[in-house]
Short mmCIF file of C-alpha atoms in Angstrom, two decimals:
data_model
loop_
_atom_site.label_atom_id
_atom_site.label_comp_id
_atom_site.label_asym_id
_atom_site.label_seq_id
_atom_site.Cartn_x
_atom_site.Cartn_y
_atom_site.Cartn_z
CA MET M 1 -15.97 -32.44 -25.69
CA THR M 2 -16.09 -32.97 -21.94
CA ALA M 3 -12.73 -34.74 -22.00
CA HIS M 4 -11.26 -31.89 -24.03
CA ARG M 5 -12.56 -29.27 -21.63
CA THR M 6 -11.23 -31.24 -18.70
CA ARG M 7 -7.77 -31.45 -20.24
CA SER M 8 -7.87 -27.70 -20.87
CA ALA M 9 -8.91 -27.01 -17.29
CA ASP M 10 -6.20 -29.37 -16.02
CA ARG M 11 -3.63 -27.53 -18.09
CA THR M 12 -4.84 -24.16 -16.73
CA ASP M 13 -4.51 -25.50 -13.18
CA ALA M 14 -1.04 -26.86 -13.92
CA ILE M 15 0.09 -23.47 -15.25
CA MET M 16 -1.28 -21.62 -12.21
CA ARG M 17 0.33 -24.10 -9.83
CA ALA M 18 3.63 -23.77 -11.68
CA THR M 19 3.37 -19.96 -11.43
CA ILE M 20 3.02 -20.10 -7.64
CA GLU M 21 5.80 -22.67 -7.30
CA VAL M 22 8.28 -20.68 -9.38
CA ALA M 23 7.31 -17.41 -7.67
CA GLN M 24 7.91 -19.01 -4.27
CA GLU M 25 11.31 -20.27 -5.38
CA ILE M 26 12.75 -17.19 -7.09
CA GLY M 27 10.39 -14.34 -6.13
CA TYR M 28 7.90 -12.48 -8.28
CA ALA M 29 10.43 -9.95 -9.61
CA LYS M 30 12.42 -12.72 -11.35
CA LEU M 31 9.40 -14.77 -12.40
CA SER M 32 9.24 -15.24 -16.19
CA ILE M 33 6.65 -16.74 -18.53
CA GLU M 34 9.47 -18.94 -19.87
CA ALA M 35 10.15 -20.44 -16.45
CA VAL M 36 6.45 -21.08 -15.83
CA ALA M 37 6.05 -22.70 -19.27
CA ALA M 38 9.01 -24.98 -18.63
CA ARG M 39 7.74 -25.98 -15.19
CA ALA M 40 4.20 -26.65 -16.43
CA GLY M 41 5.43 -28.47 -19.52
CA VAL M 42 3.58 -26.24 -21.97
CA GLY M 43 4.61 -23.79 -24.67
CA LYS M 44 4.77 -20.05 -23.99
CA HIS M 45 1.99 -19.48 -26.52
CA THR M 46 -0.35 -21.61 -24.44
CA ILE M 47 0.17 -19.20 -21.57
CA TYR M 48 -0.07 -16.04 -23.65
CA ARG M 49 -3.31 -17.27 -25.23
CA ARG M 50 -4.96 -17.10 -21.85
CA TRP M 51 -3.05 -14.40 -19.94
CA PRO M 52 -2.01 -11.10 -21.51
CA SER M 53 0.82 -10.42 -19.05
CA LYS M 54 2.94 -11.87 -16.29
CA GLY M 55 1.00 -9.67 -13.87
CA MET M 56 -2.38 -11.14 -14.84
CA LEU M 57 -1.02 -14.70 -14.79
CA PHE M 58 0.32 -14.16 -11.28
CA HIS M 59 -2.87 -12.44 -10.15
CA ASP M 60 -5.10 -15.29 -11.40
CA SER M 61 -2.79 -17.92 -9.94
CA LEU M 62 -2.73 -16.31 -6.52
CA LEU M 63 -6.48 -15.63 -6.43
CA SER M 64 -7.21 -19.24 -7.40
CA THR M 65 -5.71 -20.16 -4.02
CA LEU M 66 -7.15 -17.27 -1.98
CA GLU M 67 -10.85 -17.20 -2.71
CA PRO M 68 -12.15 -19.65 -0.04
CA ALA M 69 -12.14 -17.02 2.78
CA ALA M 70 -15.54 -15.93 1.43
CA ASP M 71 -17.94 -17.14 4.08
CA LEU M 72 -16.77 -16.35 7.58
CA PRO M 73 -19.51 -17.16 10.09
CA GLU M 74 -21.26 -14.21 11.75
CA THR M 75 -22.26 -13.85 15.38
CA ASP M 76 -24.36 -11.25 17.17
CA ASP M 77 -21.19 -9.46 18.34
CA VAL M 78 -19.97 -7.04 15.67
CA LYS M 79 -16.61 -6.47 17.35
CA ALA M 80 -15.95 -10.21 17.42
CA ASP M 81 -16.93 -10.52 13.74
CA LEU M 82 -14.73 -7.62 12.67
CA ARG M 83 -11.81 -9.02 14.67
CA GLN M 84 -12.29 -12.40 13.02
CA ARG M 85 -12.21 -10.85 9.52
CA LEU M 86 -9.05 -8.93 10.37
CA HIS M 87 -7.46 -12.07 11.83
CA ALA M 88 -8.04 -13.77 8.48
CA THR M 89 -6.19 -10.89 6.82
CA VAL M 90 -3.35 -11.19 9.35
CA ASP M 91 -3.12 -14.92 8.63
CA LEU M 92 -2.82 -14.16 4.93
CA MET M 93 -0.16 -11.48 5.39
CA ALA M 94 1.92 -13.39 7.93
CA GLY M 95 1.58 -16.84 6.34
CA GLU M 96 4.23 -18.54 4.27
CA PRO M 97 4.32 -18.37 1.30
CA TRP M 98 1.19 -16.27 0.75
CA GLY M 99 2.36 -13.18 2.60
CA ALA M 100 5.34 -12.54 0.34
CA LEU M 101 3.38 -13.37 -2.82
CA PHE M 102 0.45 -11.17 -1.77
CA GLN M 103 2.89 -8.33 -1.11
CA ALA M 104 4.39 -8.80 -4.58
CA LEU M 105 0.91 -8.60 -6.09
CA ALA M 106 0.26 -5.37 -4.18
CA GLY M 107 3.50 -4.06 -5.68
CA GLU M 108 2.45 -5.10 -9.18
CA ILE M 109 -0.84 -3.18 -9.05
CA GLN M 110 1.12 0.06 -8.61
CA HIS M 111 2.34 -0.40 -12.20
CA ASP M 112 -0.50 -2.30 -13.88
CA PRO M 113 -4.03 -0.79 -13.82
CA VAL M 114 -5.55 -3.92 -15.44
CA VAL M 115 -4.34 -6.12 -12.59
CA ALA M 116 -5.37 -3.43 -10.08
CA ALA M 117 -8.94 -3.33 -11.43
CA SER M 118 -9.26 -7.11 -11.47
CA LEU M 119 -7.84 -7.52 -7.97
CA ASN M 120 -10.32 -4.98 -6.64
CA GLU M 121 -13.20 -6.59 -8.48
CA ARG M 122 -12.42 -10.16 -7.45
CA PHE M 123 -10.79 -9.77 -4.05
CA PHE M 124 -10.95 -6.42 -2.26
CA GLY M 125 -14.42 -5.43 -3.49
CA PRO M 126 -16.22 -8.52 -2.17
CA LEU M 127 -14.30 -8.36 1.13
CA GLU M 128 -15.26 -4.71 1.55
CA ALA M 129 -18.89 -5.36 0.66
CA ARG M 130 -19.14 -8.05 3.33
CA SER M 131 -17.59 -5.81 5.98
CA VAL M 132 -19.83 -2.91 5.05
CA ALA M 133 -22.90 -5.18 5.22
CA ARG M 134 -21.82 -6.40 8.68
CA ILE M 135 -21.35 -2.81 9.86
CA GLU M 136 -24.76 -1.82 8.49
CA ARG M 137 -26.34 -4.71 10.39
CA ALA M 138 -24.64 -3.50 13.58
CA LYS M 139 -26.10 -0.04 13.07
CA ALA M 140 -29.55 -1.62 12.87
CA THR M 141 -29.01 -3.41 16.20
CA GLY M 142 -27.56 -0.31 17.89
CA GLN M 143 -23.99 -1.61 18.20
CA ILE M 144 -22.58 1.07 15.90
CA ALA M 145 -23.53 4.76 15.75
CA PRO M 146 -26.00 5.16 12.86
CA ASP M 147 -24.33 8.36 11.59
CA PHE M 148 -20.93 6.67 11.09
CA ASP M 149 -20.18 6.11 7.40
CA SER M 150 -19.94 2.34 6.89
CA SER M 151 -17.60 2.52 3.93
CA LEU M 152 -15.28 4.86 5.83
CA ALA M 153 -15.41 2.49 8.81
CA GLN M 154 -14.27 -0.35 6.56
CA ALA M 155 -11.38 1.78 5.23
CA MET M 156 -10.41 2.73 8.80
CA LEU M 157 -10.07 -0.96 9.67
CA ALA M 158 -8.39 -2.19 6.49
CA GLY M 159 -6.26 0.92 5.97
CA PRO M 160 -3.97 0.73 9.01
CA VAL M 161 -3.45 -2.99 8.34
CA TYR M 162 -2.32 -2.40 4.74
CA TYR M 163 -0.29 0.64 5.82
CA ARG M 164 1.72 -1.66 8.09
CA PHE M 165 1.94 -4.40 5.50
CA LEU M 166 2.98 -2.23 2.55
CA ILE M 167 4.52 0.96 3.95
CA THR M 168 6.14 0.56 7.37
CA GLN M 169 6.43 -3.21 6.80
CA GLU M 170 6.21 -3.93 10.51
CA PRO M 171 4.63 -7.25 11.52
CA VAL M 172 0.83 -7.25 11.38
CA THR M 173 -0.42 -9.11 14.45
CA TYR M 174 -3.71 -10.11 16.07
CA GLU M 175 -2.83 -7.70 18.91
CA PHE M 176 -2.50 -4.82 16.45
CA VAL M 177 -5.85 -5.46 14.77
CA ASP M 178 -7.64 -6.12 18.08
CA GLY M 179 -6.37 -2.74 19.33
CA LEU M 180 -7.50 -1.16 16.08
CA VAL M 181 -11.09 -2.40 16.47
CA GLU M 182 -11.27 -1.14 20.07
CA ALA M 183 -9.78 2.22 19.09
CA LEU M 184 -12.21 2.73 16.22
CA PHE M 185 -15.17 2.06 18.51
CA ALA M 186 -13.84 4.38 21.23
CA GLY M 187 -12.73 7.30 19.04
CA MET M 188 -9.91 9.62 20.05
CA GLY M 189 -11.96 12.61 21.15
CA PRO M 190 -11.95 13.53 24.85
CA ARG M 191 -14.22 11.24 26.86
CA PRO M 192 -17.49 12.97 27.87
CA MET F 1 38.83 20.85 -3.44
CA THR F 2 35.75 23.04 -3.11
CA ALA F 3 35.46 23.36 -6.88
CA HIS F 4 35.79 19.59 -7.22
CA ARG F 5 33.09 18.94 -4.64
CA THR F 6 30.80 21.44 -6.32
CA ARG F 7 31.20 19.75 -9.70
CA SER F 8 30.47 16.41 -8.07
CA ALA F 9 27.35 17.78 -6.37
CA ASP F 10 26.23 19.34 -9.65
CA ARG F 11 26.64 16.01 -11.38
CA THR F 12 24.64 14.26 -8.64
CA ASP F 13 21.86 16.82 -9.06
CA ALA F 14 21.92 16.41 -12.83
CA ILE F 15 21.58 12.63 -12.52
CA MET F 16 18.66 12.91 -10.08
CA ARG F 17 16.91 15.46 -12.28
CA ALA F 18 17.42 13.23 -15.32
CA THR F 19 15.97 10.29 -13.37
CA ILE F 20 12.77 12.18 -12.61
CA GLU F 21 12.50 13.51 -16.17
CA VAL F 22 12.89 10.09 -17.76
CA ALA F 23 10.54 8.46 -15.22
CA GLN F 24 7.88 11.09 -16.01
CA GLU F 25 8.27 10.46 -19.72
CA ILE F 26 8.27 6.67 -19.87
CA GLY F 27 7.17 5.54 -16.39
CA TYR F 28 9.18 3.91 -13.64
CA ALA F 29 8.72 0.36 -14.95
CA LYS F 30 10.61 1.18 -18.17
CA LEU F 31 13.18 3.48 -16.56
CA SER F 32 16.74 2.24 -17.13
CA ILE F 33 20.12 3.33 -15.82
CA GLU F 34 21.22 3.59 -19.47
CA ALA F 35 18.49 6.11 -20.27
CA VAL F 36 19.31 8.20 -17.19
CA ALA F 37 23.03 8.16 -18.01
CA ALA F 38 22.34 9.30 -21.56
CA ARG F 39 20.03 12.10 -20.39
CA ALA F 40 22.44 13.33 -17.73
CA GLY F 41 25.44 13.04 -20.05
CA VAL F 42 27.43 10.75 -17.74
CA GLY F 43 28.64 7.17 -17.95
CA LYS F 44 26.70 4.32 -16.34
CA HIS F 45 29.62 3.68 -13.98
CA THR F 46 29.22 7.17 -12.55
CA ILE F 47 25.67 6.27 -11.56
CA TYR F 48 26.51 2.80 -10.23
CA ARG F 49 29.35 4.26 -8.13
CA ARG F 50 26.79 6.18 -6.14
CA TRP F 51 23.57 4.13 -6.37
CA PRO F 52 23.51 0.34 -6.04
CA SER F 53 20.22 -0.11 -7.92
CA LYS F 54 17.63 1.59 -10.07
CA GLY F 55 15.31 1.53 -7.04
CA MET F 56 17.72 3.48 -4.82
CA LEU F 57 18.49 5.96 -7.59
CA PHE F 58 14.78 6.62 -8.08
CA HIS F 59 14.16 6.79 -4.31
CA ASP F 60 16.94 9.36 -3.79
CA SER F 61 15.84 11.37 -6.80
CA LEU F 62 12.24 11.55 -5.66
CA LEU F 63 13.08 12.33 -2.03
CA SER F 64 15.41 15.12 -3.11
CA THR F 65 12.28 16.88 -4.39
CA LEU F 66 9.91 15.91 -1.56
CA GLU F 67 11.71 16.80 1.63
CA PRO F 68 10.60 20.45 2.09
CA ALA F 69 7.19 19.53 3.66
CA ALA F 70 9.09 19.22 6.96
CA ASP F 71 7.85 22.23 8.89
CA LEU F 72 4.13 22.71 8.66
CA PRO F 73 3.02 25.43 11.06
CA GLU F 74 1.06 24.35 14.13
CA THR F 75 -1.98 26.00 15.66
CA ASP F 76 -3.82 25.37 18.92
CA ASP F 77 -6.45 23.30 17.07
CA VAL F 78 -5.30 19.71 16.70
CA LYS F 79 -8.02 18.80 14.19
CA ALA F 80 -6.99 21.69 11.96
CA ASP F 81 -3.34 20.67 12.21
CA LEU F 82 -4.05 17.03 11.39
CA ARG F 83 -6.25 18.06 8.46
CA GLN F 84 -3.47 20.29 7.16
CA ARG F 85 -0.94 17.43 7.29
CA LEU F 86 -3.32 15.13 5.46
CA HIS F 87 -4.02 17.81 2.86
CA ALA F 88 -0.28 17.94 2.17
CA THR F 89 -0.38 14.17 1.58
CA VAL F 90 -3.38 14.56 -0.73
CA ASP F 91 -1.52 17.25 -2.67
CA LEU F 92 1.40 14.86 -3.09
CA MET F 93 -0.75 11.94 -4.22
CA ALA F 94 -2.99 13.92 -6.55
CA GLY F 95 -0.30 16.20 -7.98
CA GLU F 96 1.33 15.79 -11.38
CA PRO F 97 3.88 14.30 -11.79
CA TRP F 98 4.58 13.38 -8.17
CA GLY F 99 1.52 11.22 -7.58
CA ALA F 100 2.38 8.66 -10.23
CA LEU F 101 6.07 8.64 -9.30
CA PHE F 102 5.29 8.29 -5.59
CA GLN F 103 2.97 5.40 -6.39
CA ALA F 104 5.73 3.72 -8.40
CA LEU F 105 8.08 4.10 -5.44
CA ALA F 106 5.47 2.49 -3.18
CA GLY F 107 5.35 -0.38 -5.65
CA GLU F 108 9.14 -0.70 -5.68
CA ILE F 109 9.37 -1.09 -1.88
CA GLN F 110 7.26 -4.26 -2.13
CA HIS F 111 10.24 -5.88 -3.89
CA ASP F 112 13.26 -4.07 -2.45
CA PRO F 113 13.77 -4.06 1.35
CA VAL F 114 16.74 -1.68 1.09
CA VAL F 115 14.61 0.99 -0.56
CA ALA F 116 11.77 0.23 1.89
CA ALA F 117 14.03 0.78 4.90
CA SER F 118 15.47 3.99 3.51
CA LEU F 119 12.07 5.41 2.54
CA ASN F 120 10.77 4.75 6.05
CA GLU F 121 13.85 6.27 7.65
CA ARG F 122 13.93 9.39 5.51
CA PHE F 123 10.28 10.02 4.70
CA PHE F 124 7.59 8.09 6.58
CA GLY F 125 9.41 7.93 9.91
CA PRO F 126 9.88 11.70 10.31
CA LEU F 127 6.30 12.38 9.13
CA GLU F 128 4.95 9.88 11.64
CA ALA F 129 7.09 11.26 14.45
CA ARG F 130 5.73 14.76 13.86
CA SER F 131 2.13 13.56 13.82
CA VAL F 132 2.64 11.52 16.98
CA ALA F 133 4.23 14.54 18.70
CA ARG F 134 1.25 16.72 17.69
CA ILE F 135 -1.20 14.10 19.02
CA GLU F 136 0.74 13.86 22.29
CA ARG F 137 0.54 17.63 22.66
CA ALA F 138 -3.23 17.48 22.14
CA LYS F 139 -3.51 14.89 24.89
CA ALA F 140 -1.74 17.28 27.21
CA THR F 141 -4.23 20.05 26.39
CA GLY F 142 -7.26 17.75 26.71
CA GLN F 143 -8.19 17.72 23.02
CA ILE F 144 -7.50 13.99 22.65
CA ALA F 145 -8.36 11.19 25.09
CA PRO F 146 -5.17 10.46 27.06
CA ASP F 147 -5.67 6.68 26.82
CA PHE F 148 -5.70 6.66 23.01
CA ASP F 149 -2.46 5.21 21.60
CA SER F 150 -0.78 8.03 19.63
CA SER F 151 1.07 5.75 17.25
CA LEU F 152 -2.14 3.86 16.48
CA ALA F 153 -3.94 7.18 15.94
CA GLN F 154 -1.30 8.14 13.39
CA ALA F 155 -1.75 4.79 11.58
CA MET F 156 -5.54 5.25 11.62
CA LEU F 157 -5.13 8.58 9.82
CA ALA F 158 -2.41 7.60 7.35
CA GLY F 159 -3.68 4.05 6.77
CA PRO F 160 -7.01 4.76 5.04
CA VAL F 161 -5.31 7.37 2.86
CA TYR F 162 -2.66 4.89 1.64
CA TYR F 163 -5.29 2.15 1.33
CA ARG F 164 -7.13 4.35 -1.17
CA PHE F 165 -3.96 5.40 -2.93
CA LEU F 166 -2.41 1.94 -3.29
CA ILE F 167 -5.23 -0.61 -3.06
CA THR F 168 -8.62 0.69 -4.19
CA GLN F 169 -6.90 3.44 -6.20
CA GLU F 170 -9.87 5.75 -5.81
CA PRO F 171 -9.13 9.50 -5.76
CA VAL F 172 -7.83 10.76 -2.41
CA THR F 173 -9.52 14.10 -1.72
CA TYR F 174 -9.60 16.77 0.98
CA GLU F 175 -13.22 15.74 1.65
CA PHE F 176 -12.15 12.16 2.31
CA VAL F 177 -9.40 13.09 4.77
CA ASP F 178 -11.55 15.73 6.51
CA GLY F 179 -14.21 13.07 7.05
CA LEU F 180 -11.54 10.69 8.32
CA VAL F 181 -10.36 13.14 11.00
CA GLU F 182 -13.92 13.75 12.21
CA ALA F 183 -14.67 10.02 12.23
CA LEU F 184 -11.55 9.17 14.22
CA PHE F 185 -12.43 11.76 16.85
CA ALA F 186 -16.06 10.59 17.07
CA GLY F 187 -15.46 6.82 17.08
CA MET F 188 -18.02 4.38 15.75
CA GLY F 189 -19.40 3.10 19.04
CA PRO F 190 -23.01 3.98 19.93
CA ARG F 191 -23.31 7.56 21.21
CA PRO F 192 -23.81 7.72 24.98
#
């Protein structure tokens, strides 16, 4: 029983690795279940038994490699902590091959609500929750104005980063996100 | 010559209208050049002579319906003007059928750099330039801190809106963007 489960888990890993390899080589748009099956040395049915679509297969494969970023250390300096979180996002977006694959996944969720819901549940939701919790803690220590909506603050940090990544497609850099953190703290109203 | 050009322009319009109609009916993912050709009553070659890909055909067709938003009136109140611009974006995202089609186009530009470049040149670039110009004018009249980067300010307004639209896929509302404008003016640093 244990041996059987291990073989099954090994096969799942092999399929997910094959998915990432093939996607890196030919791009997500051309990725096919057939090509993944051939690379992993399994039948197509084996893949379809576990994943209902190419989108979900790709999503699971990519997330299986992305999840470690969970526990960034925290300091007493909220700006430093927020910068560090955003730097991790920059590393993901600018890194090879993850940047291009992550962008393809962001494209896929515009067409597939099932993948969109799962990506938010497994990836964006937990990231947001941690940022919101850090912002709440900074309100308690007086580093952030207590009347500032924490969820909106999170969207005002993540939003411009994803706007660059997905819309203008300009490079997302540490300098950009550092400037963003400073700007959000300062606000654009006239100085008193 | 004039009559010939008019017929050609009519045919271009008919193809772009057919593209939008078919995309509304079956979604962008399933849209095919064949289906558009059949709906418009032209041959596939006629379409391929003008558009190199399904993505560019869809992009041109959608932009041909979106461009009017160019000249929003301006007041002396920069917050009101920025809110009005964002409301126009909300109307686009929430409106039927444009919201779903616009989202599909945002998905397409994750795979097609030619469409991405053209969409930025024709749509996002001019919108950004107008917002930046409005922000610059507000700096001159003392309504915005002169040391706040205008381009970053624009990204901090547009970014959270597109983050909602494309990533979390929560509804984008007037309330959300009104709160965003207030928050960007206030900043999240402790109040002096």
